Coordinates of C-alpha atoms in Angstrom, one line a residue:
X1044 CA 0.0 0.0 0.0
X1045 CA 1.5 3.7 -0.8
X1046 CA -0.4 6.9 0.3
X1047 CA -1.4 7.2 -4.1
X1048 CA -3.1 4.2 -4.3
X1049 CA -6.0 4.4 -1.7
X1050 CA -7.9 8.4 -0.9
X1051 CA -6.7 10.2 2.1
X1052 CA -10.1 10.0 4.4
X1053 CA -11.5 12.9 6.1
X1054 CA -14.3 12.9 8.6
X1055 CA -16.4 15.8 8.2
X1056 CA -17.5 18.4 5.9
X1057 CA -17.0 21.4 8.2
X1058 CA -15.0 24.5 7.4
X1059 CA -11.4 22.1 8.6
X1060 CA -12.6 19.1 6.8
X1061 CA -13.4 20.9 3.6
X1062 CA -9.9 23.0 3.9
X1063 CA -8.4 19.5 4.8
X1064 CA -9.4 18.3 1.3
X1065 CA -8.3 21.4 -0.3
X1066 CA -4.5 21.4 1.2
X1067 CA -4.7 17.5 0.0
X1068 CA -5.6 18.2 -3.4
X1069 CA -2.7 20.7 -3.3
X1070 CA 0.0 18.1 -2.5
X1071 CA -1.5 15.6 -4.9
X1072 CA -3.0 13.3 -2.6
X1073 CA -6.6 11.9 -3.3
X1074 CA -9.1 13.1 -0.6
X1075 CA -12.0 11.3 0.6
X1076 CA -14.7 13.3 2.2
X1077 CA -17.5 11.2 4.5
X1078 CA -20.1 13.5 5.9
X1079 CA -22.9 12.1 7.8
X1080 CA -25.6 14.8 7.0
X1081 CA -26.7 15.5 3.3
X1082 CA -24.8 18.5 2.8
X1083 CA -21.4 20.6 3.9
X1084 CA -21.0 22.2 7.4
X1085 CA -24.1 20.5 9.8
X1086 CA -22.8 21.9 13.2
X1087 CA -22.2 25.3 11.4
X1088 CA -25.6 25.4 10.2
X1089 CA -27.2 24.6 13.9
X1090 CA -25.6 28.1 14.7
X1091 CA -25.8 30.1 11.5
X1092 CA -27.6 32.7 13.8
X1093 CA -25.0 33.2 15.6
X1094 CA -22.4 35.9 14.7
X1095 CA -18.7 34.9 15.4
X1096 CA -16.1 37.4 16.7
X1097 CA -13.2 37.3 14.2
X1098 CA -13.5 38.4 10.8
X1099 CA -13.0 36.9 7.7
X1100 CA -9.5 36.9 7.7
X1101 CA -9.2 34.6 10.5
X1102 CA -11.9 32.4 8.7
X1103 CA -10.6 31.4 5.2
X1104 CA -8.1 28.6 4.7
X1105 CA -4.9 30.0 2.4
X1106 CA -5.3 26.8 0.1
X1107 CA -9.2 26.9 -0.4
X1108 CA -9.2 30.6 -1.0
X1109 CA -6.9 29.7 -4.1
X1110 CA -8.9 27.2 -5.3
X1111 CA -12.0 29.6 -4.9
X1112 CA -10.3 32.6 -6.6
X1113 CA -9.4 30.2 -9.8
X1114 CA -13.2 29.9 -9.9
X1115 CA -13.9 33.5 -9.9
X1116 CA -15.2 34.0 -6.6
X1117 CA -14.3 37.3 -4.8
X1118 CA -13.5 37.1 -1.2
X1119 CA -15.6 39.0 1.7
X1120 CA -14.1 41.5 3.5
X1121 CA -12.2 40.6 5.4
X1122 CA -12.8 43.5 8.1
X1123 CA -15.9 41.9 8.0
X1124 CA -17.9 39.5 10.8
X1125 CA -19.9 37.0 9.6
X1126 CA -22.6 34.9 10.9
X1127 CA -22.5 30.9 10.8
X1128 CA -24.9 30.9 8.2
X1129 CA -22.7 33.9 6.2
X1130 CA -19.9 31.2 6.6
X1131 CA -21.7 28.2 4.9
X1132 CA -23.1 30.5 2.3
X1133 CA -20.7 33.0 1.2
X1134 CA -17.9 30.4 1.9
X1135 CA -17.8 26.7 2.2
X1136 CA -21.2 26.2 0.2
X1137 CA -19.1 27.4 -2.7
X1138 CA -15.6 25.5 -1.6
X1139 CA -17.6 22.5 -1.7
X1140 CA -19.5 23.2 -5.2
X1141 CA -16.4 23.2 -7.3
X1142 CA -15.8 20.3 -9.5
X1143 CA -12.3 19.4 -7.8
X1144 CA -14.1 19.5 -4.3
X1145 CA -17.4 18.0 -4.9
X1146 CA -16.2 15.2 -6.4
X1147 CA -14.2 13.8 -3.2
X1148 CA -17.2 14.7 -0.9
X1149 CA -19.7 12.0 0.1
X1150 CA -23.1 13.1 2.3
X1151 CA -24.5 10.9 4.0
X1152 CA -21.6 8.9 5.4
X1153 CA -22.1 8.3 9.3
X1154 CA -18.6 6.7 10.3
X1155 CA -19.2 4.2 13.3
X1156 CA -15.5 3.1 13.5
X1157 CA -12.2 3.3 12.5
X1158 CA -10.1 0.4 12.6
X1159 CA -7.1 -1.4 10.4
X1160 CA -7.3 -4.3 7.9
X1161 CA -7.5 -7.6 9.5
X1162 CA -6.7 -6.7 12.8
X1163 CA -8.0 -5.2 15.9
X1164 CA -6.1 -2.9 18.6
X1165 CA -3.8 -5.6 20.2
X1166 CA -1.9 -6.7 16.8
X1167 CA 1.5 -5.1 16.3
X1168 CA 2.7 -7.1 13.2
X1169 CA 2.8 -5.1 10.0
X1170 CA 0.1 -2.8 11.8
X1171 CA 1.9 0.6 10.1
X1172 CA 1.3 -1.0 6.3
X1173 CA -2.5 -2.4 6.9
X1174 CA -5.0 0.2 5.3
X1175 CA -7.2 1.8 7.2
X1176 CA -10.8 0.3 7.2
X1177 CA -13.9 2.9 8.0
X1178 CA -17.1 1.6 8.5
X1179 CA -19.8 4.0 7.8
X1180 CA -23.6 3.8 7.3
X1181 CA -25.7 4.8 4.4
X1182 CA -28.9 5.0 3.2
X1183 CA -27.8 1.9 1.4
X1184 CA -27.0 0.0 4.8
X1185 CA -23.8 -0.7 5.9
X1186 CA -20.2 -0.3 4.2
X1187 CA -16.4 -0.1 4.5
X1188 CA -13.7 2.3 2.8
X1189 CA -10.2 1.6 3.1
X1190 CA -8.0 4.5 3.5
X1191 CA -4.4 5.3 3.3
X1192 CA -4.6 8.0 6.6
X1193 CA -7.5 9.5 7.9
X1194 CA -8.5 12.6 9.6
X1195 CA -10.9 12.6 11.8
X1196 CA -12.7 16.4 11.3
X1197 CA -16.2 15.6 13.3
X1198 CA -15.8 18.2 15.7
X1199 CA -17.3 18.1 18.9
X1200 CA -20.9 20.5 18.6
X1201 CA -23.2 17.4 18.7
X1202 CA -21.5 16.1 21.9
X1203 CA -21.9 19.1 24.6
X1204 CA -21.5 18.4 28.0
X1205 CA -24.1 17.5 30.4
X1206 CA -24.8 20.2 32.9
X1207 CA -23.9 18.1 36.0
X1208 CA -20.7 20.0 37.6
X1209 CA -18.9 16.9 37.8
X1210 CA -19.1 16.0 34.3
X1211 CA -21.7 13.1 34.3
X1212 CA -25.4 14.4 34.0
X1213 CA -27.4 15.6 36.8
X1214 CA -29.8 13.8 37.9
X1215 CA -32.8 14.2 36.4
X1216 CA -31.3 15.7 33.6
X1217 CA -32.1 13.1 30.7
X1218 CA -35.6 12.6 31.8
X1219 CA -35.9 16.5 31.1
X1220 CA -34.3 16.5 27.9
X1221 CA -37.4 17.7 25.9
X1222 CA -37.0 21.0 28.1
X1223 CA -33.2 21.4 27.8
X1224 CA -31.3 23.3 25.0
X1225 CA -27.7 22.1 24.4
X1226 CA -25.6 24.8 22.5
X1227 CA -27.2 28.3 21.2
X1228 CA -30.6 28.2 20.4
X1229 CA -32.3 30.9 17.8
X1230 CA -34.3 32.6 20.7
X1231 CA -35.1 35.4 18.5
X1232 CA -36.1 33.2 15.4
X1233 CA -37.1 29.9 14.9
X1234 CA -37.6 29.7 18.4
X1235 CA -38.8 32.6 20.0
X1236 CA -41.7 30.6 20.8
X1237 CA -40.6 28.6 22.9
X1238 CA -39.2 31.1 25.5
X1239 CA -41.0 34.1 24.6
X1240 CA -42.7 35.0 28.3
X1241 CA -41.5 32.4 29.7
X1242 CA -38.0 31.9 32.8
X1243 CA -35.2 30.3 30.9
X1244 CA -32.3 29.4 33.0
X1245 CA -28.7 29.6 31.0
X1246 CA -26.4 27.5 32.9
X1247 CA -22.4 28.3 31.5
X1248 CA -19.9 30.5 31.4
X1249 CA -18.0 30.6 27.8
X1250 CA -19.3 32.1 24.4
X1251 CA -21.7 30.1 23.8
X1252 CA -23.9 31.0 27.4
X1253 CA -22.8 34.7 26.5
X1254 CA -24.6 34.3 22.7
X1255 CA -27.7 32.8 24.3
X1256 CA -27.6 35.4 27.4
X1257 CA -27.5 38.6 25.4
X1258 CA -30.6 37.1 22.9
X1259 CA -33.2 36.3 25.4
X1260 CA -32.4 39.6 26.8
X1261 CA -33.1 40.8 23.6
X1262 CA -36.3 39.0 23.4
X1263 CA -37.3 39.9 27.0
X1264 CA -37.4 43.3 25.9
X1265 CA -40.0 42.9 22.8
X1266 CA -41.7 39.9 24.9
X1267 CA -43.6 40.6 27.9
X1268 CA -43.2 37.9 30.8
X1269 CA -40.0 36.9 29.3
X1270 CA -37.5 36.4 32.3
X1271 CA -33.8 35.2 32.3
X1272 CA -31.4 33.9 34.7
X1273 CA -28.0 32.9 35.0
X1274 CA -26.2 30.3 36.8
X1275 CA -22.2 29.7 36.8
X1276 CA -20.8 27.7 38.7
X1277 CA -17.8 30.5 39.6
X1278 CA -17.5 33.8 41.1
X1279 CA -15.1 35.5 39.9
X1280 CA -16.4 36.6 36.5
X1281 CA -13.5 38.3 35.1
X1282 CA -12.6 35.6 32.6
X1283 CA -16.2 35.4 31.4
X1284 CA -16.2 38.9 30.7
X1285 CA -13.4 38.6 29.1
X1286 CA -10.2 41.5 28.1
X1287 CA -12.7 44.0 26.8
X1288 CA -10.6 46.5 24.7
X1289 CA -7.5 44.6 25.5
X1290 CA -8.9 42.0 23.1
X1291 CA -7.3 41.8 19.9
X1292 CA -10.3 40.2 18.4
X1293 CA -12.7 43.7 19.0
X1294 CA -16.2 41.6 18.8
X1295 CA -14.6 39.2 21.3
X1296 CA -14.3 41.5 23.7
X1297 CA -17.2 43.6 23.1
X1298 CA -18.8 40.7 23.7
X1299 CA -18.0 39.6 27.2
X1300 CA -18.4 43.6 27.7
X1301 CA -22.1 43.4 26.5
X1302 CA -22.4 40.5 28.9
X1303 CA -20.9 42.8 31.7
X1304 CA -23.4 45.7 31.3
X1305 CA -26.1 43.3 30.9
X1306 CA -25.8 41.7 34.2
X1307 CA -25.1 45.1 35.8
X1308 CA -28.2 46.4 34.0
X1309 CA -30.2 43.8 36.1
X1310 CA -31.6 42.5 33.1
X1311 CA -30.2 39.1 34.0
X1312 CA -30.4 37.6 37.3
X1313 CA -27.6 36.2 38.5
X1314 CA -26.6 33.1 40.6
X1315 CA -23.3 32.3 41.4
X1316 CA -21.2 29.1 43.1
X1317 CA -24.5 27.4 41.7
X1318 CA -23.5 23.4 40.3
X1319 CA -25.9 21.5 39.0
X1320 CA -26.9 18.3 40.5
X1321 CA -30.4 17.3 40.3
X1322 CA -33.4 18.6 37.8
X1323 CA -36.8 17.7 39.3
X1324 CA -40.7 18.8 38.1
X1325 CA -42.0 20.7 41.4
X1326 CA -46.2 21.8 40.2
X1327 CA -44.9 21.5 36.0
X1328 CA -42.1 23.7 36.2
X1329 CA -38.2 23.0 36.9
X1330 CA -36.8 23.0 39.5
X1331 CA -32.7 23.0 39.7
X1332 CA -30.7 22.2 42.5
X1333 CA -27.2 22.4 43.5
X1334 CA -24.9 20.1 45.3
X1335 CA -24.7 22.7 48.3
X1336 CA -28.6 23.0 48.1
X1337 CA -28.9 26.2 46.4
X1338 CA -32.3 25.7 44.3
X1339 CA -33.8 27.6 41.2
X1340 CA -37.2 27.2 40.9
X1341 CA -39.9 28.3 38.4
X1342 CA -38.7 27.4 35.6
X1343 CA -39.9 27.0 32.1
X1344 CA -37.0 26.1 29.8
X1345 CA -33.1 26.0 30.3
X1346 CA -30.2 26.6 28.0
X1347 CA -27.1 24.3 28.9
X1348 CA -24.1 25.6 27.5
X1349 CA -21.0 23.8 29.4
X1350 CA -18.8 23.2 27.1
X1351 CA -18.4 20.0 24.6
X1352 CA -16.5 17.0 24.6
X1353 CA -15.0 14.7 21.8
X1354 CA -16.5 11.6 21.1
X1355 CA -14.0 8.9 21.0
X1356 CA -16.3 6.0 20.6
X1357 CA -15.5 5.4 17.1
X1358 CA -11.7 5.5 17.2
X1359 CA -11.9 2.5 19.9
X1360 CA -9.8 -0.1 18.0
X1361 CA -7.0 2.5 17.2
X1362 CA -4.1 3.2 19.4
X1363 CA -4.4 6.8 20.8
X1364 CA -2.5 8.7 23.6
X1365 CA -4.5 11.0 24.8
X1366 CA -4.0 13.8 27.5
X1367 CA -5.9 12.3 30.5
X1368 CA -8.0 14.9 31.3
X1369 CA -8.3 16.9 28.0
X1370 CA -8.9 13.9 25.4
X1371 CA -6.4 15.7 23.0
X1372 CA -3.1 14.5 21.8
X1373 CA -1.0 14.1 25.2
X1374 CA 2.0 16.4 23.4
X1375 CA -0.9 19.2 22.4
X1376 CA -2.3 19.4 26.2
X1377 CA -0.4 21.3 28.3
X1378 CA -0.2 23.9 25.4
X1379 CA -3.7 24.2 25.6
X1380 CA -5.0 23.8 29.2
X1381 CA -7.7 25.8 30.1
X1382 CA -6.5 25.6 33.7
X1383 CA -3.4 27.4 32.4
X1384 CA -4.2 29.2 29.3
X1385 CA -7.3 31.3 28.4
X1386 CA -5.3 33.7 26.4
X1387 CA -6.3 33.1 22.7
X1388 CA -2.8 32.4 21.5
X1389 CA -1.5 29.0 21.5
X1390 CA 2.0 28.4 20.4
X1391 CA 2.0 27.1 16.5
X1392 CA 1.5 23.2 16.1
X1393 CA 0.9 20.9 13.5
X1394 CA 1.7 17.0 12.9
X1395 CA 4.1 16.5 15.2
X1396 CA 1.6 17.5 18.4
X1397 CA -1.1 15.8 16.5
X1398 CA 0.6 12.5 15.6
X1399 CA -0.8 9.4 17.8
X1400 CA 0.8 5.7 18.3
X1401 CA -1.6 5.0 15.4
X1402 CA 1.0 5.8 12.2
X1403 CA -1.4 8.2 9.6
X1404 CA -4.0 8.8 11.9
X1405 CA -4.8 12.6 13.2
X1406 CA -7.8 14.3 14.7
X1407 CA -7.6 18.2 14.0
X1408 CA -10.3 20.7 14.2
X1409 CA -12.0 21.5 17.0
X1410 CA -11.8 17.8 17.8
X1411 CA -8.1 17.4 18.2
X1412 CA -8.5 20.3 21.2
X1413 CA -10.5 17.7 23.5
X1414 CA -12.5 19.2 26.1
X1415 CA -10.6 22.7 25.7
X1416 CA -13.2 25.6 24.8
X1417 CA -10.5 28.0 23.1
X1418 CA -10.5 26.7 19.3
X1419 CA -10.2 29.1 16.4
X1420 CA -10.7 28.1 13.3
X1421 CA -7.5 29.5 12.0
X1422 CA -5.8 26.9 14.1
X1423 CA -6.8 23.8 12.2
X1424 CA -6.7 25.1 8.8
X1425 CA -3.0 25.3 10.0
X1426 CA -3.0 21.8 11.7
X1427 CA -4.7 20.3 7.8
X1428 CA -1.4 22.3 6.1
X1429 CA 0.8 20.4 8.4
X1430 CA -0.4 17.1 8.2
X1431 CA -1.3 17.1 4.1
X1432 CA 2.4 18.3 4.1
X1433 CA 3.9 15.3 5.9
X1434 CA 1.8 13.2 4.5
X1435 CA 3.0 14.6 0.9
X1436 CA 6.7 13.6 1.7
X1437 CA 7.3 17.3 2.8
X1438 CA 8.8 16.8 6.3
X1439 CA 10.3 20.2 6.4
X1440 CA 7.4 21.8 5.0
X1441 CA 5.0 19.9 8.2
X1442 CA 7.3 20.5 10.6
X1443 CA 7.6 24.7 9.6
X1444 CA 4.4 25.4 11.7
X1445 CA 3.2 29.2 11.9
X1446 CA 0.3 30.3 13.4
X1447 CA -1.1 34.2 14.1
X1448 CA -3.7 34.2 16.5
X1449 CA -5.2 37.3 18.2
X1450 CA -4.8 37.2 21.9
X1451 CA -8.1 37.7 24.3
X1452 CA -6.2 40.4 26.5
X1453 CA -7.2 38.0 29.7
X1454 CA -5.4 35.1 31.0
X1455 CA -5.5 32.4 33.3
X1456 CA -2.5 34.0 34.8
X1457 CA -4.1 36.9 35.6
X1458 CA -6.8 35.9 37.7
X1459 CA -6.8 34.8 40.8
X1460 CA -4.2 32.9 42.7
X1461 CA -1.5 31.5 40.6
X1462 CA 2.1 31.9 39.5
X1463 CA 4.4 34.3 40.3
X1464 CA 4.2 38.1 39.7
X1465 CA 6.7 37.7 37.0
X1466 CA 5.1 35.2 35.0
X1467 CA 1.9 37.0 35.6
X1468 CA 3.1 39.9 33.1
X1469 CA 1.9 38.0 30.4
X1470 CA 0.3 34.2 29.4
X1471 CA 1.7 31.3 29.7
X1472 CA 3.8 32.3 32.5
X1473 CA 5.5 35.8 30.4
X1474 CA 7.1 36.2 27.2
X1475 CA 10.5 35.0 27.6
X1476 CA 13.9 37.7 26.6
X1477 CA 14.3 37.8 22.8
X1478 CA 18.1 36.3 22.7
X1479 CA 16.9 33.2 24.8
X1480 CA 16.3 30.0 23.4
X1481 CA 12.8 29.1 25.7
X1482 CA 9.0 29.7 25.4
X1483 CA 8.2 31.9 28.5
X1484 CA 10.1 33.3 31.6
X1485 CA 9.2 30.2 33.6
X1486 CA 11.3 27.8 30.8
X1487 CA 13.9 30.1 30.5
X1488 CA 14.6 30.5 34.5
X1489 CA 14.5 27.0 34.6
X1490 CA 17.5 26.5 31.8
X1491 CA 19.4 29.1 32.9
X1492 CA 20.2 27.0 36.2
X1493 CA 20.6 23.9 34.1
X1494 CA 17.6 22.5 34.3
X1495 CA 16.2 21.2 30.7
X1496 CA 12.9 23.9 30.8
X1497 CA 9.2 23.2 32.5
X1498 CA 8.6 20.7 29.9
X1499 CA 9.5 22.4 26.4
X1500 CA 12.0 20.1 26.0
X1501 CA 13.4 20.1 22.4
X1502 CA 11.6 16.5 21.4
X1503 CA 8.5 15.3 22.4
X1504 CA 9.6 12.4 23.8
X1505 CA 12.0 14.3 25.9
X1506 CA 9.4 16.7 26.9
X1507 CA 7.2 13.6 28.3
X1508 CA 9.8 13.0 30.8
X1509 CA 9.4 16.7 32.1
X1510 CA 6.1 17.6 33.5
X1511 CA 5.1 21.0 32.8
X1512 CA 4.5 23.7 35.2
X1513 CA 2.2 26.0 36.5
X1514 CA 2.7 29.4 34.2
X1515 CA 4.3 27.1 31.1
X1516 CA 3.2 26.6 27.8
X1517 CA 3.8 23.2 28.2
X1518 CA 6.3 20.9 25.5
X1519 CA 7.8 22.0 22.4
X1520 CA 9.5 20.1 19.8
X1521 CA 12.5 21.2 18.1

């Protein structure tokens, strides 16, 4: 088997899976496209009310904008903010309608597992030369593709957390279901009639709560009876609000700004140090508890926005090594910890932080960052150049990683308890001085008394020896 004579496989038609393709093309490697819905970008759609906070700029792969501009098509501005129905219209709707795209993509593909040719997770022997086998269902029944790599695209959207503070549900939370709204929902459209006059609880912290806080407000002012309240289960709210005009991203921050004033407004009443643990009917409303016995009662409807998770069910019989408590790549996690980083900028990385015991298998996208919440989607059209690179025969090319992302103006090491004041003058523990060899002023402190760095060691197998610290940016490869 060679990488030429079997496709490339990519899981997911989203704005990385379809830039994926692109890069692929580019290199002249055959991609393979499965999509489980019956057309491009699903998760983007389910949000397409929403409007992002980076511009265009930040949302258009290099390599697909090429093949777009051969076409004729003329680029947004890219000043501009779209919405995620903008995104799928005015970009990857198009992306996927040229001839050289659409001709790799394949809707209604539901991959169920990923495995390799005759054998299962246990066999070593010749495991690195078996082609990978993807069974998927159709409309047609049941099928397999074999594959030469695969990347695995599927995000994480239609897997959110439960809102149980200890990561399992809360009791009584699945037999509510029909009354719980995982993600953003489109209060002021499709369904404003379902919490128009009515006491919506938004439970989260992140964007996503942020998005659904500021609409019902919205909607409480053109509905009468409409009520909102929020529950986080902090209280110290300076993260959620965010670096305001420190932000480099300017909707970003006017975002978590809007949020501010609203909640000062007293448009929004707020509950803090409340965790969910049990959802009960008390005389046909809702009734939420949490574990210290706080309780929220009279309500109608509630918004769970906590964050998602990856779903790892499929990739069962391949040989991953994950971070334990992220579900990324175990080199990509300490560069992205949300403990440690909240700061927007994450150091550059491509195959070589992606790259699992299974040889050709890669999860980028949203995916590849776990359980972390601060994906852009600049990062994996980056992560896609890498790997098509490497898998091309262009080492240098996969291992020359660059990645410009706009920093939030708030970081975990400026809140709260942490490291040291000199680490605290910037994220990820300070920049470190220009002539030194090291990735922040904890690394370099640590080298200059001998030691080999808090964990940016030059490999990655060196930097699994050396746990990273508190205030690090975690390992680095050469």
């Amino acid at each position: 088997m060679t990488s030429t004579t079997l496709p490339v496989v990519v899981i997911g038609a989203g704005p990385v899976g379809l830039a994926a393709a692109a890069h692929l093309l580019a290199r002249g490697l055959t991609p393979l496209v499965l999509e489980a819905a019956p057309a491009v970008a699903a998760n983007v759609r389910d949000w397409g009310h929403v409007r992002v906070f980076s511009p265009w700029r930040y949302n258009i792969d290099k390599e697909a904008r090429a093949l777009l501009e051969r076409s004729g098509w003329v680029a947004p501005d890219l000043d501009d903010i779209p919405t995620g129905g903008e995104i799928v219209d005015r970009y990857l709707q198009p992306l996927a309608a040229l001839p050289e795209v659409a001709s790799h993509l394949r809707f209604n593909h539901r991959v169920m597992a990923v495995s390799r040719q005759h054998m299962d997770k246990v066999k070593t022997g010749g495991r690195e030369a078996s082609p990978f086998v993807i069974r998927v269902e159709t409309p047609a029944g049941e099928g397999e593709i074999l594959a030469s790599a695969v990347l695995d695209a599927s995000g994480t959207w239609s897997t959110p957390n439960p809102m149980g503070a200890n990561g399992l549900p809360a009791i009584g939370e699945k037999d509510h279901a029909d009354r719980i709204h995982y993600g953003i929902p489109d209060v002021l459209g499709g369904l404003r009639g379902r919490y128009a006059g009515r006491r919506t609880v938004v439970v989260g912290s992140g964007h996503s709560a942020a998005n659904a806080l500021l609409d019902l407000a919205r909607l409480a002012g053109q509905e009468p009876g409409t009520r909102v309240v929020w529950a986080v289960r902090g209280t110290d709210l300076r993260r959620v609000y965010g670096g305001g005009d420190a932000d480099a991203l300017a909707a970003r921050g006017a975002l978590g700004t809007a949020l501010k004033n609203l909640q000062a407004s007293g448009a929004v009443e707020l509950v803090t140090g409340f965790r969910v643990a049990k959802v009960a009917t008390v005389n046909g409303k809702l009734a939420l508890e949490s574990s210290d016995g706080q309780r929220i009662k009279g309500v109608d409807e509630v918004v769970a926005a906590a964050g998602l998770r990856p779903d790892l069910t499929p990739l069962r019989e391949l040989r991953l090594k994950l971070d334990p408590w992220l579900e990324c790549t175990e080199a990509l996690g300490p560069l992205i910890d949300p403990n440690l980083h909240s700061c927007g900028t994450v150091r550059p990385h491509g195959v070589r932080e992606l790259s699992h015991p299974e040889p050709g298998f890669y999860v980028v996208g949203m995916k590849s960052y776990g359980r972390a919440p601060t994906f852009l989607m600049a990062t994996g059209y980056e992560q896609v150049r890498s790997i098509a690179a490497f898998l091309a025969g262009d080492v240098e090319a996969a291992h020359d990683v660059q990645l410009d992302l706009p920093e939030t103006g708030v970081c975990s090491t400026d809140l709260g308890a942490g490291p040291s004041k000199e680490a605290a003058g910037g994220c990820c523990g300070g920049s470190a001085p220009a002539e030194v060899d090291a990735c922040c002023v904890t690394d370099a402190r640590v080298k200059a008394t001998g030691g080999v760095g808090c964990g940016c060691a030059e490999t990655p197998a060196a930097a699994a020896k050396e746990p990273a610290m508190e205030g690090c940016c975690g390992p680095r490869g050469a």
